[in-house]
PDB file of C-alpha atoms in Angstrom:
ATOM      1  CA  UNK U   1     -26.219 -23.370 -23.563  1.00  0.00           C
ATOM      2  CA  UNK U   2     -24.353 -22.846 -19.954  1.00  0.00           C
ATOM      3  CA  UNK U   3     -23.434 -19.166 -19.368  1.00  0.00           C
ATOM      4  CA  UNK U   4     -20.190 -18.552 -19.876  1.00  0.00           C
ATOM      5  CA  UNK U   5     -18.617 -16.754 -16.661  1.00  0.00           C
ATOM      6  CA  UNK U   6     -15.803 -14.405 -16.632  1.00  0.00           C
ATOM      7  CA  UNK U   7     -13.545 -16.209 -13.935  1.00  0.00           C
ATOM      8  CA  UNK U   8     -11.849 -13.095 -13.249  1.00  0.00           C
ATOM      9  CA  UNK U   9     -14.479 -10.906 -13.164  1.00  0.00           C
ATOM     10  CA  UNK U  10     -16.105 -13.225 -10.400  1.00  0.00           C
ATOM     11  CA  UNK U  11     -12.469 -13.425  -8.712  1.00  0.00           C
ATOM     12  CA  UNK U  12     -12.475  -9.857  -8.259  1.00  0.00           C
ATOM     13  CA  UNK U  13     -15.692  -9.443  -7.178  1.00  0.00           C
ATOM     14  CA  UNK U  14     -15.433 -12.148  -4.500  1.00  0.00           C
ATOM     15  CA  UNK U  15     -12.280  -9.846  -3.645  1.00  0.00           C
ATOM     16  CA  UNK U  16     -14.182  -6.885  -3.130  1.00  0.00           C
ATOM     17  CA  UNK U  17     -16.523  -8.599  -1.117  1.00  0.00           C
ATOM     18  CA  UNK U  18     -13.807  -9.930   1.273  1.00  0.00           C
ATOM     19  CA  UNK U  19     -12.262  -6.302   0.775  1.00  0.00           C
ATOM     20  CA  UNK U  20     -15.838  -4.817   2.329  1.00  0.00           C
ATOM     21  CA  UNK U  21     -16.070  -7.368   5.102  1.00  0.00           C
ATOM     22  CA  UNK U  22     -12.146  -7.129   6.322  1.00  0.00           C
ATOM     23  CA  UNK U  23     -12.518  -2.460   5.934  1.00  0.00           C
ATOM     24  CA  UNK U  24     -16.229  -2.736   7.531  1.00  0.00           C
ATOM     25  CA  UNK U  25     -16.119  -5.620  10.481  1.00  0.00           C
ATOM     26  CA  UNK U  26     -11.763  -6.499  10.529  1.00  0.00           C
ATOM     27  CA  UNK U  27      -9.745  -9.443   9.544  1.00  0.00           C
ATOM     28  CA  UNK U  28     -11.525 -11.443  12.176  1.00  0.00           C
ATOM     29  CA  UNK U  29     -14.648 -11.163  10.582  1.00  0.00           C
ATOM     30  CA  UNK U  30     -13.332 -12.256   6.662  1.00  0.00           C
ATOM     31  CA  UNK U  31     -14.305 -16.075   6.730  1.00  0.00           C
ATOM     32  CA  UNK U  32     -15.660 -17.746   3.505  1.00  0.00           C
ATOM     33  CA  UNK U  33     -19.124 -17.841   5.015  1.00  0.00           C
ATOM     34  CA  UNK U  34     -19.189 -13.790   5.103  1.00  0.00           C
ATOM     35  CA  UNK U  35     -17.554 -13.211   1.904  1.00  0.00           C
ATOM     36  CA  UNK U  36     -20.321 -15.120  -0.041  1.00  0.00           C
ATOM     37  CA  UNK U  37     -23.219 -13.527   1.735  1.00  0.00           C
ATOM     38  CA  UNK U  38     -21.015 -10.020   1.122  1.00  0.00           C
ATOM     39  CA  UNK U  39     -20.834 -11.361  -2.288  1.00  0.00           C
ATOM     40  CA  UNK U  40     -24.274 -11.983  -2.962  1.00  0.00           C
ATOM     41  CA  UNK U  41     -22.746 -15.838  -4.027  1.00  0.00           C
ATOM     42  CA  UNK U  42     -22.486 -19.281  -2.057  1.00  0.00           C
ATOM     43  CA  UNK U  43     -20.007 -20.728  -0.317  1.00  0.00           C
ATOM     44  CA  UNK U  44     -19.139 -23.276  -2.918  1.00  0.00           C
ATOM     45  CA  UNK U  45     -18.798 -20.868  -5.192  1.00  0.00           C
ATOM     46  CA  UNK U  46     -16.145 -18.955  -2.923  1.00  0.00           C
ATOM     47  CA  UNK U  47     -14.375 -22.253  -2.418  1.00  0.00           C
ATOM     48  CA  UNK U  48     -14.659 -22.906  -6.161  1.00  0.00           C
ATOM     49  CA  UNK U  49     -12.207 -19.566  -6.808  1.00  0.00           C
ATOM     50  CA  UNK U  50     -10.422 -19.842  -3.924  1.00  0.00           C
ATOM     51  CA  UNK U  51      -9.368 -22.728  -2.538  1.00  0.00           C
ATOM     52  CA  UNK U  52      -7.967 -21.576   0.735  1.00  0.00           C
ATOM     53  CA  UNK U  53      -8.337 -17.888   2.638  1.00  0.00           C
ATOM     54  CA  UNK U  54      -4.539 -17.463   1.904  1.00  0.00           C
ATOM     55  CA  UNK U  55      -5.351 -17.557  -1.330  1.00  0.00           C
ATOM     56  CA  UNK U  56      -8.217 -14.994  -0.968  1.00  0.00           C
ATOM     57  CA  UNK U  57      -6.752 -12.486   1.022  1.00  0.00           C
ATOM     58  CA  UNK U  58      -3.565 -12.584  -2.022  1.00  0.00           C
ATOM     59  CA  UNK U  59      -5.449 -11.846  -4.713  1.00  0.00           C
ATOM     60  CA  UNK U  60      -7.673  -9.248  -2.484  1.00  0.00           C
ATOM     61  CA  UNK U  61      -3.955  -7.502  -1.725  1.00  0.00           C
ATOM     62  CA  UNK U  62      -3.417  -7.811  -5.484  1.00  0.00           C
ATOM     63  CA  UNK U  63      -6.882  -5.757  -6.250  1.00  0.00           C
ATOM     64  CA  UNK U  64      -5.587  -3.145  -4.440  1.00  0.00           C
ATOM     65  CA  UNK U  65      -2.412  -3.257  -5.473  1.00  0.00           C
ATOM     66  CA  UNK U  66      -3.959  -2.616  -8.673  1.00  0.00           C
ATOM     67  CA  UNK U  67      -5.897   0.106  -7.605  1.00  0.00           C
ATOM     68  CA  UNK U  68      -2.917   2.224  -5.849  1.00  0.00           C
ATOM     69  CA  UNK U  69      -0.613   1.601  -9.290  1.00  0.00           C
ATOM     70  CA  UNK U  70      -3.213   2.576 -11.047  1.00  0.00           C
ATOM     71  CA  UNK U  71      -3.863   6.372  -8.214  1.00  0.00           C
ATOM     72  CA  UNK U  72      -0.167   6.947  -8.078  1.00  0.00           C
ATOM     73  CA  UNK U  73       0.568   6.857 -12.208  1.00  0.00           C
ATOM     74  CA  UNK U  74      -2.550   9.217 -12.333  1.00  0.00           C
ATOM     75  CA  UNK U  75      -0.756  11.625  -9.680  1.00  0.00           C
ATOM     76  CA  UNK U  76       2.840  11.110 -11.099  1.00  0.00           C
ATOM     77  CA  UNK U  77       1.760  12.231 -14.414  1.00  0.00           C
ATOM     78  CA  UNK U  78       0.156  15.431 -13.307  1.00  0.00           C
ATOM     79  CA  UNK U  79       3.906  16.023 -12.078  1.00  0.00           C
ATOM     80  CA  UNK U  80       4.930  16.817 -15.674  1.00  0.00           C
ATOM     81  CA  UNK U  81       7.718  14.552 -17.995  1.00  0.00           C
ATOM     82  CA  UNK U  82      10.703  15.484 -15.143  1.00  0.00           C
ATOM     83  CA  UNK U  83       9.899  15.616 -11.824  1.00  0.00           C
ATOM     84  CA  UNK U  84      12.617  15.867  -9.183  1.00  0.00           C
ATOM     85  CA  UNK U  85      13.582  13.142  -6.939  1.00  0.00           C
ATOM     86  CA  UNK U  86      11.998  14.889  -4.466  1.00  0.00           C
ATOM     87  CA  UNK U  87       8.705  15.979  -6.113  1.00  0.00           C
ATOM     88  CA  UNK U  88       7.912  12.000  -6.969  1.00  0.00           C
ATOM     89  CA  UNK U  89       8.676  11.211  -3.708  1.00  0.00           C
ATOM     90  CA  UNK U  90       6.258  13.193  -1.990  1.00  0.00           C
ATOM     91  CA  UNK U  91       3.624  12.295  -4.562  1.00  0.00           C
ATOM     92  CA  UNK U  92       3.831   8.663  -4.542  1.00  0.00           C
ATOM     93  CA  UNK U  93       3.935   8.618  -0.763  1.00  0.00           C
ATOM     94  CA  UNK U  94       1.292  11.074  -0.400  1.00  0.00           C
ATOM     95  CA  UNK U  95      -0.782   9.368  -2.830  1.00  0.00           C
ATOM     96  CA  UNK U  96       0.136   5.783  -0.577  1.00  0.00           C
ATOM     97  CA  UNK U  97      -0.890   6.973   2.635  1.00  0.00           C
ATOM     98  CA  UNK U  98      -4.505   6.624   3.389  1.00  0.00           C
ATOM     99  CA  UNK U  99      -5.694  10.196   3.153  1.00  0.00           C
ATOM    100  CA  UNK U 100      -8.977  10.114   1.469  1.00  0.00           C
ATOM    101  CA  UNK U 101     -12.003   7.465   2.079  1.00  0.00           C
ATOM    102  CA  UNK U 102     -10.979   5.560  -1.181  1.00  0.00           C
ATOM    103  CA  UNK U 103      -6.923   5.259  -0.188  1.00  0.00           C
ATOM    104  CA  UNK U 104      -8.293   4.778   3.838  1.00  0.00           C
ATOM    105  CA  UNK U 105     -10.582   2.104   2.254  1.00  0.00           C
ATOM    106  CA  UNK U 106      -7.780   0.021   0.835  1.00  0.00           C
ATOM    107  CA  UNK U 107      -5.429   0.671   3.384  1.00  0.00           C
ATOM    108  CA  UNK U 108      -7.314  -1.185   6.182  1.00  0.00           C
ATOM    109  CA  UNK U 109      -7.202  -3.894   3.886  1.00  0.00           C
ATOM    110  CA  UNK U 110      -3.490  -3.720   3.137  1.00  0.00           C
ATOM    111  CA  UNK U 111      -2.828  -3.068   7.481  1.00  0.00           C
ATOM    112  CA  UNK U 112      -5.145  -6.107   7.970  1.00  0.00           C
ATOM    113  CA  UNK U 113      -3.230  -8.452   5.136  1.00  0.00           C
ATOM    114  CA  UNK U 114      -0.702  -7.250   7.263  1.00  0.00           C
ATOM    115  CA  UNK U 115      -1.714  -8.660  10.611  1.00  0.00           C
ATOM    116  CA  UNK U 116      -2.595 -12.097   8.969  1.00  0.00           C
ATOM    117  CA  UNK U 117       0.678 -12.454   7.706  1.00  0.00           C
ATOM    118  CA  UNK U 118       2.896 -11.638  11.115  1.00  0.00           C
ATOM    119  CA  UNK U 119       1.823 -15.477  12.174  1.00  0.00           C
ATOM    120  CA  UNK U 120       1.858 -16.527   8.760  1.00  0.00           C
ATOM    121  CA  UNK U 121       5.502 -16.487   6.953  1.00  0.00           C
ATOM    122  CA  UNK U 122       4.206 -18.370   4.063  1.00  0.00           C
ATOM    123  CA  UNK U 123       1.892 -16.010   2.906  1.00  0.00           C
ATOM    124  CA  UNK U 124       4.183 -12.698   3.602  1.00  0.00           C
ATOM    125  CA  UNK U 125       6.785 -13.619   0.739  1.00  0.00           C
ATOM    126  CA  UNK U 126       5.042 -11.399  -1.654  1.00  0.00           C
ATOM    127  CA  UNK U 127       5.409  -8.811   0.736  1.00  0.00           C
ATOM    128  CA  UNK U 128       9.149  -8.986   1.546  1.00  0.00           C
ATOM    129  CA  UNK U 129       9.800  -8.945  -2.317  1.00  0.00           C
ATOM    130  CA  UNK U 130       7.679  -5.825  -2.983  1.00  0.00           C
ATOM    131  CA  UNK U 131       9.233  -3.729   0.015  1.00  0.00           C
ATOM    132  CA  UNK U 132      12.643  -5.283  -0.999  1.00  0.00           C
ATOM    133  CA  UNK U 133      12.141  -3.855  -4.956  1.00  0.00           C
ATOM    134  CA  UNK U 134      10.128  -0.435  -3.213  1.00  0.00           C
ATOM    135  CA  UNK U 135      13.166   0.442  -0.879  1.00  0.00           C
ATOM    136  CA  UNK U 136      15.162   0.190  -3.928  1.00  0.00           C
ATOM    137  CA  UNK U 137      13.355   1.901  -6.115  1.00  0.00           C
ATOM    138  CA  UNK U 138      13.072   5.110  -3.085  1.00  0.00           C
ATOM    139  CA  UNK U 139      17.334   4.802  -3.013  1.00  0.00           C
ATOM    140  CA  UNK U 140      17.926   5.284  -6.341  1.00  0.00           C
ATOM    141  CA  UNK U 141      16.357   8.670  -5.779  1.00  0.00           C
ATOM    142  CA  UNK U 142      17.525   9.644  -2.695  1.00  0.00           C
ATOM    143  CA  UNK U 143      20.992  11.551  -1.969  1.00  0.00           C
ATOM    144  CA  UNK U 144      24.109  10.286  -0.284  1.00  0.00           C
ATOM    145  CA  UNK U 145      26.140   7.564   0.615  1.00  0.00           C
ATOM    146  CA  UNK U 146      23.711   5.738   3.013  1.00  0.00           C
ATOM    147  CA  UNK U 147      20.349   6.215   0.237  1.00  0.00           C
ATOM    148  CA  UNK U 148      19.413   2.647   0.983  1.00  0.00           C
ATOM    149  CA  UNK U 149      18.993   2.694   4.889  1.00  0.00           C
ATOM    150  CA  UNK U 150      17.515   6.420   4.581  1.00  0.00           C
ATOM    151  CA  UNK U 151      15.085   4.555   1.696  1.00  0.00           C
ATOM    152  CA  UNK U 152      14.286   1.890   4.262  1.00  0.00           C
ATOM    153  CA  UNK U 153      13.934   4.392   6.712  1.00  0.00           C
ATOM    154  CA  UNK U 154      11.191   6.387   4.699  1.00  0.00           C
ATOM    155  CA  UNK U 155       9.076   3.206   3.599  1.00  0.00           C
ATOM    156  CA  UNK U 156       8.929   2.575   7.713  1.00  0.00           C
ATOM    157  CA  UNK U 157       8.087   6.217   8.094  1.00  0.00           C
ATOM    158  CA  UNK U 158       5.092   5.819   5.146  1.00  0.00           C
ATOM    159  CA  UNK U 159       4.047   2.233   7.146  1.00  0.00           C
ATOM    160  CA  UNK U 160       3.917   3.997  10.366  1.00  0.00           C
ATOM    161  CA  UNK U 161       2.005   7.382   8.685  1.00  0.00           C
ATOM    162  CA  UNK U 162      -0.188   4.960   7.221  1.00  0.00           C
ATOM    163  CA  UNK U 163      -1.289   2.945  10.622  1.00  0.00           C
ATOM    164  CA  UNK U 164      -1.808   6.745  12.823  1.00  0.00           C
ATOM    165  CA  UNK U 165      -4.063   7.763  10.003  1.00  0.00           C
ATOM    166  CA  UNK U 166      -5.914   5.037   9.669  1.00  0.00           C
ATOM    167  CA  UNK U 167      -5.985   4.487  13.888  1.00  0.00           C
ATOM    168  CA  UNK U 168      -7.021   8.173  13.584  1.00  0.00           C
ATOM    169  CA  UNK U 169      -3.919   9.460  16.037  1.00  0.00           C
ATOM    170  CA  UNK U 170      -2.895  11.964  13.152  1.00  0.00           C
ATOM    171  CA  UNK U 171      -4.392  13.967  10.519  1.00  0.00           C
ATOM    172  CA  UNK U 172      -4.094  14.093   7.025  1.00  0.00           C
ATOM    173  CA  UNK U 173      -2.741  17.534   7.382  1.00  0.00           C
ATOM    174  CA  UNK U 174      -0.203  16.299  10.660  1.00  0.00           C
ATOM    175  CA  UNK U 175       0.590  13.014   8.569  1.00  0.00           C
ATOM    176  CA  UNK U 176       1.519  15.480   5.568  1.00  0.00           C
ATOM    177  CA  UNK U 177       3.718  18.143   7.721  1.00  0.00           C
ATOM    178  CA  UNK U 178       5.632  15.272   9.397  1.00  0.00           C
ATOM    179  CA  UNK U 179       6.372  13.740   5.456  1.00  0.00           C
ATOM    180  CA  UNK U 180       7.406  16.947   4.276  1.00  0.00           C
ATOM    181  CA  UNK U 181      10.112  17.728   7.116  1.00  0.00           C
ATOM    182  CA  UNK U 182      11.298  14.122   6.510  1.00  0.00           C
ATOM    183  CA  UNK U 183      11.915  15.033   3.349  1.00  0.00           C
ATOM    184  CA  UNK U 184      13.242  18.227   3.727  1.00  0.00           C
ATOM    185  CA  UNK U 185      15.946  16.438   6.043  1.00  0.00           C
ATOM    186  CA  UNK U 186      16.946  13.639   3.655  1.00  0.00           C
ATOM    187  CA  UNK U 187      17.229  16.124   0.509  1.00  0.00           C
ATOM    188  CA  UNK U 188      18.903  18.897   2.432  1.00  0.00           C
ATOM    189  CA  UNK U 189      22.608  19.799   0.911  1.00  0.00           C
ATOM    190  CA  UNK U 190      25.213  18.639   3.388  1.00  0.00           C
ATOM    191  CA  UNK U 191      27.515  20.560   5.383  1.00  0.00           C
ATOM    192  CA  UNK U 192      30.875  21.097   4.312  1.00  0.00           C
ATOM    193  CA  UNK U 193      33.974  21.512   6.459  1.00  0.00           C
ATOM    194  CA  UNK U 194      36.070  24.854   5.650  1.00  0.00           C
ATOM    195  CA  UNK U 195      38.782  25.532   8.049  1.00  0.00           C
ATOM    196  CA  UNK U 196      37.618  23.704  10.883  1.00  0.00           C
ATOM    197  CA  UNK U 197      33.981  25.762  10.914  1.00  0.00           C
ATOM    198  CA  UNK U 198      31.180  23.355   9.597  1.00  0.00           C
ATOM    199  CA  UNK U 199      29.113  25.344   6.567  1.00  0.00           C
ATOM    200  CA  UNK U 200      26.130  24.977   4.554  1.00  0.00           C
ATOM    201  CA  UNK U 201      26.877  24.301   1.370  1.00  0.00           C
ATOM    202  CA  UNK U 202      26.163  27.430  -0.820  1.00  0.00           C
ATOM    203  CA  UNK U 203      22.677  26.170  -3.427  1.00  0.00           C
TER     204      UNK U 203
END
């Protein structure tokens, strides 16, 4: 009797594989050839999963997609059942930015996903989605008027964190001091006008 095979078992590992390869050797390197002998499988057997490296390098994004949800629910919880806007904040993008070895791990896969896609619009249309719904998501908990450009603001902040820490131009401790006076600007109580003399509001 054939063995039966868990196709998404084999899917994901195939994805770590290519995950391995594209954090170890860079994007240049992840070709179906390498990915099976990362794999410990053939070729065909690659090909037989994925048909193209677009679709590869997708569901690879979607592992560690998986993996981050899965990191920042962990850290949100330890928060307690009502966090404040800013509190979640800082712990979802603290727990994005690449950090630690696991978070650096997976974000040399997301920055090289990243590179693939500038020449290739077709496969970035998952992307502009997500950072259309994330930007959204980061304005409904920011104050003001202008939440949504400050939101898209902070996601490029996060991106650009992310791409110093993992070129090594910043430390985790730098990337983390820079976050938290970005934060302390966007949540900071604006001034009010009394008299002609510009104030701090009183907390």
């Amino acid at each position: 009797m054939p063995k039966k095979v868990d196709r998404q078992k084999r899917r994901t590992q195939i994805a770590d594989a290519l995950m391995r390869v594209a954090a170890e050797q860079g994007l240049e390197a992840v070709s179906l050839r390498h990915v099976a002998a990362e794999a410990g499988v053939s070729a065909g057997m690659v090909q037989h999963y994925f048909r193209t490296k677009d679709e590869m390098m997708t569901f690879a994004l979607d592992v560690v997609r998986e993996r981050t949800q899965i990191r920042v629910t962990d850290a949100v919880t330890h928060l307690g059942s009502a966090p404040s806007p800013r509190d979640l904040l800082q712990t979802i993008i603290g727990t994005l930015l690449p950090l630690d070895e696991v978070a650096r791990a997976d974000g040399r896969v997301a920055l090289a996903f990243l590179a693939y896609t500038a020449v290739r619009p077709t496969a970035s249309a998952a992307l502009r989605e997500e950072t259309e719904q994330m930007v959204g998501f980061i304005a409904g908990l920011l104050p003001g008027p202008d939440a949504e450009n400050a939101a898209a603001g902070l996601l490029a902040l996060m991106e650009g964190l992310g791409v110093y820490l993992l070129g090594g131009q910043y430390t985790p401790d730098q990337a983390r001091g820079i976050l938290d006076s970005h934060l302390d600007r966007l949540f900071a109580a604006p001034p009010e006008h009394t008299g002609g003399i510009v104030t701090a509001r009183s907390a």
